[in-house]
Coordinates of C-alpha atoms in Angstrom, one line a residue:
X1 CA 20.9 -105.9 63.9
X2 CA 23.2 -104.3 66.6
X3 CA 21.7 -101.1 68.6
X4 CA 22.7 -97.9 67.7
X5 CA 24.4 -95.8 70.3
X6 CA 21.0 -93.6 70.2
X7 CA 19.2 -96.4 70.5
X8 CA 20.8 -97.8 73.9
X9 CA 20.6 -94.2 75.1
X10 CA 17.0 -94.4 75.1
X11 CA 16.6 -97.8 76.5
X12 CA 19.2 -96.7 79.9
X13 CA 16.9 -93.8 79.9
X14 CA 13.9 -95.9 79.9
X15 CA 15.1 -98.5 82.3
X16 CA 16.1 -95.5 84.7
X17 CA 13.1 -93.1 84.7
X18 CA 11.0 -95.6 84.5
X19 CA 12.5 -97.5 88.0
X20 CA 12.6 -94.2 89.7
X21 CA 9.1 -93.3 88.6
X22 CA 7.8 -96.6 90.6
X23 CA 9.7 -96.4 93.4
X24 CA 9.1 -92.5 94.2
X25 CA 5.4 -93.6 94.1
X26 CA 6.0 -96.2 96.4
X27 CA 7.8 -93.6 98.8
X28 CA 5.1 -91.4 99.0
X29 CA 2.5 -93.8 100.1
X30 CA 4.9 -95.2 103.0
X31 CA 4.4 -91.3 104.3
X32 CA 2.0 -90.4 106.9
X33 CA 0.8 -87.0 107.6
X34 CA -1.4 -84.6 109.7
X35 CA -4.6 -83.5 107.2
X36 CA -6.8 -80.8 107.0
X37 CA -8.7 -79.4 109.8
X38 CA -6.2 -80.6 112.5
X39 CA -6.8 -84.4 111.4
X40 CA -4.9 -86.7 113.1
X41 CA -1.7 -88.3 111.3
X42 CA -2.8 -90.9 108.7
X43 CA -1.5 -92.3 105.5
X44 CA -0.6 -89.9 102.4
X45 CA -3.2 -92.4 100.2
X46 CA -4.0 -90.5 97.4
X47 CA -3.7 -92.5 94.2
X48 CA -5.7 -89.5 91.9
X49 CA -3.7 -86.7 93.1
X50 CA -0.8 -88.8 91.9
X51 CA -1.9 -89.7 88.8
X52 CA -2.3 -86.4 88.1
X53 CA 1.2 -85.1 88.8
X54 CA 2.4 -87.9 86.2
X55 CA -0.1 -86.2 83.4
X56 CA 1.6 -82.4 84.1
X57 CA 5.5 -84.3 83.3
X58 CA 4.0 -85.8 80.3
X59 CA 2.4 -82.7 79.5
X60 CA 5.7 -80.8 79.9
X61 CA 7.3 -82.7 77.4
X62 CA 5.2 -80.5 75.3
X63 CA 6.4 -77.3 76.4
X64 CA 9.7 -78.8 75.8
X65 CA 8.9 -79.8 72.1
X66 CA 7.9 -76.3 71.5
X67 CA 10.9 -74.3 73.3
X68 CA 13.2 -77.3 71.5
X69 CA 11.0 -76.7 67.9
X70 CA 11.7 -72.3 68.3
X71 CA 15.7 -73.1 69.1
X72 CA 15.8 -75.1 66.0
X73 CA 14.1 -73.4 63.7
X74 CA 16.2 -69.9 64.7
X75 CA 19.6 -71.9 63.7
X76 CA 20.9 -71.2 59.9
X77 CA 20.6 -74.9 59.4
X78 CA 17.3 -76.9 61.0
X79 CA 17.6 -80.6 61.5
X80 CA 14.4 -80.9 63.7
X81 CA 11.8 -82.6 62.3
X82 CA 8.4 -81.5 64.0
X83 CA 6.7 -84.5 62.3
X84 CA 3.5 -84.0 60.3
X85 CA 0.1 -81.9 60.9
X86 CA -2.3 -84.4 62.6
X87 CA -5.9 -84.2 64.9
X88 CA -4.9 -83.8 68.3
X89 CA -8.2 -85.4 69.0
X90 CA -6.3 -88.9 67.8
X91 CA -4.3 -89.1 70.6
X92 CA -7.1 -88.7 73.1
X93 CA -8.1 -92.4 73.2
X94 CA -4.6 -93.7 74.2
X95 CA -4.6 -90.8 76.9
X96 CA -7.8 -91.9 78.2
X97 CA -6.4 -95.7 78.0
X98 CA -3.4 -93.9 79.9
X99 CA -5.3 -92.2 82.5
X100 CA -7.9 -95.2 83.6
X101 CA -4.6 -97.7 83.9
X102 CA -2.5 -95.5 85.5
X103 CA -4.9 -94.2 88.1
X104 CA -6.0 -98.1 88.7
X105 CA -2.4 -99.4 89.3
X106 CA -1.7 -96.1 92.0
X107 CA -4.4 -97.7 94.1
X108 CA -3.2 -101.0 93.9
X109 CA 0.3 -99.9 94.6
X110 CA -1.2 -98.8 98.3
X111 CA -2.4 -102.7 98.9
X112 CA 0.9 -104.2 97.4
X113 CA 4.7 -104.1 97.3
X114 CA 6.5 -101.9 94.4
X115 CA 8.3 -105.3 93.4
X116 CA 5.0 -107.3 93.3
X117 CA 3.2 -104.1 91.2
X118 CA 6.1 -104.6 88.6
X119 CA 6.5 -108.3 88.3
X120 CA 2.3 -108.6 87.9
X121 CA 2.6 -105.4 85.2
X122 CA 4.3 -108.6 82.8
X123 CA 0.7 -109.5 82.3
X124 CA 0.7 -107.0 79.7
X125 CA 2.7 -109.3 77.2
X126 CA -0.4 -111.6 77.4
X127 CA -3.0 -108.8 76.4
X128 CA -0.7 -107.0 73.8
X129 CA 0.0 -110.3 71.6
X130 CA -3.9 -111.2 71.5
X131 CA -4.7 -107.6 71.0
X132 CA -2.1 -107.7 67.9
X133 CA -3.3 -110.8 66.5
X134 CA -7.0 -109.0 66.9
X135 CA -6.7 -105.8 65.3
X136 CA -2.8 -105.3 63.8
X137 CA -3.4 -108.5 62.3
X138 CA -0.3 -110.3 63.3
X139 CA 0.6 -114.4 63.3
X140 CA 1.7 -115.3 66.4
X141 CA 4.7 -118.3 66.1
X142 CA 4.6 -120.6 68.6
X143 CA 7.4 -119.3 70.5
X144 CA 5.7 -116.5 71.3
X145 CA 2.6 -118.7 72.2
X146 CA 4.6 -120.3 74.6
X147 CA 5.9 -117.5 75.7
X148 CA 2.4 -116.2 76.8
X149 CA 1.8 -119.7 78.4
X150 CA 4.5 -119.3 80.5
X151 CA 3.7 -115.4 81.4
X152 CA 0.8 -116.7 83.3
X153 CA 2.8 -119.5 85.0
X154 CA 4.8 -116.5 86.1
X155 CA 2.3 -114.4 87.1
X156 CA 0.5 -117.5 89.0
X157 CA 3.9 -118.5 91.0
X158 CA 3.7 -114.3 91.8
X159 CA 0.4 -114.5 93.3
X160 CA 1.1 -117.4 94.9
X161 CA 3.7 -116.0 96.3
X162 CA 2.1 -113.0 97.8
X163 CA -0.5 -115.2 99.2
X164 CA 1.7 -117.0 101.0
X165 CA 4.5 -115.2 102.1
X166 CA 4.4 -111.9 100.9
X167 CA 3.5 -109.1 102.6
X168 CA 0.6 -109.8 105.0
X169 CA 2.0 -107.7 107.4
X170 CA 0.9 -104.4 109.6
X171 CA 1.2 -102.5 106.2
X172 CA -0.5 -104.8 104.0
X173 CA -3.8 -107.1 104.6
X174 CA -4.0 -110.2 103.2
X175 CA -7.5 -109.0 101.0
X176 CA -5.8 -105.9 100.4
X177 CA -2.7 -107.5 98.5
X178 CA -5.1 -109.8 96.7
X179 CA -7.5 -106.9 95.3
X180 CA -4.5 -105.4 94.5
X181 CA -2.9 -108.1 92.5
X182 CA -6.4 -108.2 90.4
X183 CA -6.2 -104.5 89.9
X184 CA -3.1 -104.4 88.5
X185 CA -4.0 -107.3 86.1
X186 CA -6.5 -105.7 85.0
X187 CA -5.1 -102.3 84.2
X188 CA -2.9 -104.4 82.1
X189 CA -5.1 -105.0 79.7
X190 CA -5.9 -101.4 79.1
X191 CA -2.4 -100.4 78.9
X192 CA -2.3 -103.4 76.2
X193 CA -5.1 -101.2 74.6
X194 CA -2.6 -98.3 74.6
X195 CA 0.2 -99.6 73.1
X196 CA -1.5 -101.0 70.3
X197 CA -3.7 -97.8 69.5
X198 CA 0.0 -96.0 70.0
X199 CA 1.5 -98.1 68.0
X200 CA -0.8 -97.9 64.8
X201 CA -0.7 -94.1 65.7
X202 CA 2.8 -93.6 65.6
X203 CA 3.9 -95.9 62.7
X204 CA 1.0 -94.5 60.6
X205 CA 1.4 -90.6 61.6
X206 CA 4.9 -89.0 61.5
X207 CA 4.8 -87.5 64.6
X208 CA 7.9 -86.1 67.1
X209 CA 7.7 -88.5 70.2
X210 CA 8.3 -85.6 72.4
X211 CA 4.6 -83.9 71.2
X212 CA 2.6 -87.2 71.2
X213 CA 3.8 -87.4 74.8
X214 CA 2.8 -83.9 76.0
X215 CA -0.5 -84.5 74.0
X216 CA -1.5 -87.7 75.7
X217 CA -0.6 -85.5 79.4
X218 CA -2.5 -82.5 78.5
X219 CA -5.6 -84.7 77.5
X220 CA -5.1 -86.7 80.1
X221 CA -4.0 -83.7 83.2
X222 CA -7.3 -81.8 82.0
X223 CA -9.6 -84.9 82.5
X224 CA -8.2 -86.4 85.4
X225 CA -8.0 -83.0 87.3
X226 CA -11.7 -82.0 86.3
X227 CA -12.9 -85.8 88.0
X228 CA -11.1 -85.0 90.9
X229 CA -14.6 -82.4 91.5
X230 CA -16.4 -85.1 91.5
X231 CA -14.5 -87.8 93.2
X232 CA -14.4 -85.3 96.1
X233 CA -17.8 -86.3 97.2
X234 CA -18.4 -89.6 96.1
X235 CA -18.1 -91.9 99.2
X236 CA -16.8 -95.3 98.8
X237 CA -16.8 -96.1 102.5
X238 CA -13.9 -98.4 104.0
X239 CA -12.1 -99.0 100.3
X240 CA -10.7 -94.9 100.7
X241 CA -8.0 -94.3 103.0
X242 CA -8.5 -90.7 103.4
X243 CA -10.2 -89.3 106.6
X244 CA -13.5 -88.3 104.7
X245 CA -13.6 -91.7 102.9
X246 CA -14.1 -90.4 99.5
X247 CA -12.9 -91.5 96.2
X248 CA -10.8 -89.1 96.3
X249 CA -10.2 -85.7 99.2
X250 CA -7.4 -83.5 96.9
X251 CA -7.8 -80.6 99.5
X252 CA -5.8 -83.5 102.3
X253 CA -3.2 -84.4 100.2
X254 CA -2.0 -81.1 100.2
X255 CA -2.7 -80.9 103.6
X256 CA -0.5 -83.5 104.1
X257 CA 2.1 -82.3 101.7
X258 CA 2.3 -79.1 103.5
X259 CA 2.8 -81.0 106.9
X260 CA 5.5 -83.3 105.3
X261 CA 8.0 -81.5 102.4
X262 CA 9.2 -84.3 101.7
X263 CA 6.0 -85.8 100.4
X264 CA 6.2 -82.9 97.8
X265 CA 10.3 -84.4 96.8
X266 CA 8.4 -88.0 96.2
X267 CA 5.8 -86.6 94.0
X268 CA 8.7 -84.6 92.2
X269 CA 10.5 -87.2 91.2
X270 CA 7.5 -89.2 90.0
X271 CA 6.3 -85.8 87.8
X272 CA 10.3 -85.9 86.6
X273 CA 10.4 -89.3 86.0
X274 CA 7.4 -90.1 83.9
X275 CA 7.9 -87.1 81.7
X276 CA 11.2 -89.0 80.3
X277 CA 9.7 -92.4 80.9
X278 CA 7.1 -91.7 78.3
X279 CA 9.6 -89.9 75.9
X280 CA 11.5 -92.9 76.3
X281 CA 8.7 -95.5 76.0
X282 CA 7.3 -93.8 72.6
X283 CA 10.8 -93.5 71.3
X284 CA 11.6 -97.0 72.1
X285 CA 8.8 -98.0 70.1
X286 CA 9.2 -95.4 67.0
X287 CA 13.4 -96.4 66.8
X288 CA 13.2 -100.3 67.9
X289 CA 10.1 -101.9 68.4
X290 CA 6.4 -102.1 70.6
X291 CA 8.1 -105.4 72.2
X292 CA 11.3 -103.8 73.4
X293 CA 9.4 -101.3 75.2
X294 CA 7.4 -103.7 77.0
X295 CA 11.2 -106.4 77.5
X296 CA 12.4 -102.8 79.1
X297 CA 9.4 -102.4 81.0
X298 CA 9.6 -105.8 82.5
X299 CA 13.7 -105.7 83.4
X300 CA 12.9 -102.7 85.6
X301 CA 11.2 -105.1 87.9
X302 CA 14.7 -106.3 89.0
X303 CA 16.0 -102.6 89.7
X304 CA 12.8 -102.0 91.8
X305 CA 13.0 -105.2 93.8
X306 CA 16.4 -104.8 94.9
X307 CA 16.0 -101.4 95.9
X308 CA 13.5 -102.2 98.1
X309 CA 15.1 -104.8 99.6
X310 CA 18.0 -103.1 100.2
X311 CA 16.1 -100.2 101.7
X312 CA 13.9 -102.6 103.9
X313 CA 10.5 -101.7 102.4
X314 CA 9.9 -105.5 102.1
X315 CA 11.3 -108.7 102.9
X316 CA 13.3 -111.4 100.7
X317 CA 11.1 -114.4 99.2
X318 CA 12.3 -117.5 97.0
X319 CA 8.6 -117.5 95.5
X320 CA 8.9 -114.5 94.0
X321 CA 12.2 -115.4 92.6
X322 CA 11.2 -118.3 91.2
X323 CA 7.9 -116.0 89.9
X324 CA 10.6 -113.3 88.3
X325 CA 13.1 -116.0 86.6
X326 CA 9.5 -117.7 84.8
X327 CA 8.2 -114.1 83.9
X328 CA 11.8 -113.3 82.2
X329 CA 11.6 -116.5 80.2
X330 CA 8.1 -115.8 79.0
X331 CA 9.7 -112.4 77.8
X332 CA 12.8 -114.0 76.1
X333 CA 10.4 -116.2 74.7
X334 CA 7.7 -114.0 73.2
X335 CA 10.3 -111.4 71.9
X336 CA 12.4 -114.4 70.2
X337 CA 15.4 -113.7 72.1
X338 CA 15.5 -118.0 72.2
X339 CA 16.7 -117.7 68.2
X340 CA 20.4 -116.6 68.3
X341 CA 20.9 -119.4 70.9
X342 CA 19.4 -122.1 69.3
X343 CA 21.0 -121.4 66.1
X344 CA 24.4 -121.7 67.5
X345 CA 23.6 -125.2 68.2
X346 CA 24.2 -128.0 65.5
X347 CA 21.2 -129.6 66.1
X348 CA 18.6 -127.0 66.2
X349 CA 20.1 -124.6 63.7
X350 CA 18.3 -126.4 61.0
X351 CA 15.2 -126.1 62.8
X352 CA 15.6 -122.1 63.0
X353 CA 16.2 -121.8 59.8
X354 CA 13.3 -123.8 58.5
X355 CA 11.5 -121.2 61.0
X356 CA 12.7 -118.5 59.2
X357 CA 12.2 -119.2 55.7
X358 CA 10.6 -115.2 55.7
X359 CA 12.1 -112.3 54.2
X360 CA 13.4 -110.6 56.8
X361 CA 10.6 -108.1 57.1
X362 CA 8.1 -110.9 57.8
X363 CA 10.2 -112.0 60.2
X364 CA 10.1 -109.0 62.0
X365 CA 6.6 -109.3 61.6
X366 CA 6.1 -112.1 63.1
X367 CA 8.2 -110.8 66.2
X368 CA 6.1 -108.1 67.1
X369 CA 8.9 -105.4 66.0
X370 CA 6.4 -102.3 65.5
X371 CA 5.0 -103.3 61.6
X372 CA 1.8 -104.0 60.9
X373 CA -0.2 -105.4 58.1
X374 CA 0.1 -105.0 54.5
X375 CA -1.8 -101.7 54.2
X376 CA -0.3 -99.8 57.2
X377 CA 2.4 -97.3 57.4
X378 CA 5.4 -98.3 59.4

């Protein structure tokens, strides 16, 4: 079924924000600044403080659905649905699944390139279709089997390449790049938690994407900023960039910021960003589907890489092309975007069809488009 024009709105908006929102991260760990105290000039390395500027966009999305809610309502005829009462308090799992992955990836994103960080953030595919066969109850067909099978051939030719070839460099250590290949794995599978507790949120609960945004950054902005007390004295020795060597020294970056503006425009455009991201990302998965979210997530990988090559923030390597082209196939594959081309051919048509003997709801189903068990709410 063809896109509607809303539809392909949201996924531009998606693939936009959502490039900008990596790459302005990136930017502002490439700056290096005078700290507190007279502190000599050292890296802006501050993962915390950044995840923390992405909660207060998503939590102005709120503010937003409120000011949008009041215009509507004043109008003689309202056509804004504010989506059904629900707890609050549901949404405070995803945000704590959004706050742990997001904070782990902004440290890896200090040991490793922004095009690496994207390319290994296709891991996700892997945890969200074993996390849907757990608990949505889905049946995986063996497409999409193979199209997790060939994920983690992607993600090993990735790794591989960064071993090799990529980036061991004055910027990035050899060890460094490595930890921070593992931590980005392994915030995937948390954001795989996510999007299947948002998913069973969202098609169960009538709720306006724009307020289950701002309530996953409010939950999330008032944690994160309360463990930044904390993190403030807890040393971790030679794994913390900052001058005290802390988990995390709030009272430097803005330090920093105040030494270099333009540290402030980078952390901007990543608060900006991520507030339309998310709107983006939630929509995506109320109008189309859990697995177009994540195909959209995955194409922004090319936008990132070639604007950091073209801005010479790291050099060209065949690996990692290689590592891209396997990790797009594993997507095509997973999401069943293999089927119109096969069935255009004689002598597999008969095969797809035998494949698709489902109603067509099943079939969607079976695709990982956003439904879930007999039982559940769409």
């Amino acid at each position: 079924m063809a896109w509607t024009k809303y539809q392909l709105f949201l996924a531009g908006l998606m693939l936009t924000t959502g490039s900008i929102n990596t790459l302005s991260a990136k930017w502002a760990d490439m700056f290096s600044a005078k700290g507190c105290n007279d502190d000599p000039d050292h890296a802006f390395s501050h993962p915390f403080v950044q995840a923390v500027g992405m909660f207060l966009g998503e939590l102005s999305c709120l503010a937003v659905f409120y000011i949008l809610l009041c215009h509507d309502r004043r109008s003689p005829e309202p056509k804004m649905n504010p989506g059904q009462s629900f707890n609050p308090l549901l949404f405070f799992p995803p945000a704590m699944c959004d706050m742990t992955a997001t904070s782990i990836m902004y440290v890896a994103l200090n040991m490793t390139s922004a095009s690496s960080f994207q390319m290994l953030r296709g891991a996700v595919i892997i945890f969200t279709g074993l996390l849907s066969v757990a608990f949505l109850g889905r049946r995986l067909v063996a497409s999409q089997w193979l199209g997790i099978l060939t994920t983690i051939l992607g993600l090993v030719i990735v790794g591989l390449a960064d071993f090799f070839s990529g980036h061991r460099d004055d910027t990035h250590k050899l060890s460094d790049v490595i930890t921070g290949d593992l931590l980005i794995i392994m915030a995937q599978i948390i954001v795989s938690v996510q999007m299947v507790l948002e998913e069973k949120f969202v098609y169960k609960h009538d709720v306006h994407p724009l307020r289950a945004v701002g309530t996953e950054g409010f939950f999330g902005f008032l944690v994160l900023s309360l463990l930044l007390i904390p993190m403030y004295f807890i040393h971790v020795g030679n794994f913390s960039d900052n001058p005290r060597h802390v988990l995390e020294d709030a009272l430097d970056a803005f330090c920093q910021i105040g030494h270099q503006p333009l540290i402030l425009l980078a952390l901007l455009g990543n608060t900006v960003s991520i507030a339309f991201f998310n709107f983006a990302g939630i929509s995506v998965t109320k109008e189309i589907s859990a697995t177009t979210r994540m195909v959209l997530d995955s194409l922004r990988t090319l936008v990132i890489w070639v604007v950091s090559l073209a801005l010479g923030w790291e050099q060209f390597h065949g690996l990692q092309v290689l590592g891209f082209l396997v990790l797009l196939v594993g997507a095509a594959l997973y999401n069943g975007l293999h089927r119109p081309l096969l069935a255009r051919m004689p002598c597999c048509a008969a095969m797809v069809n035998a494949g698709e003997e489902n109603s067509p709801a099943e079939r969607e189903r079976l695709l990982g488009d956003g439904s879930v068990q007999a039982g559940d709410e769409n």
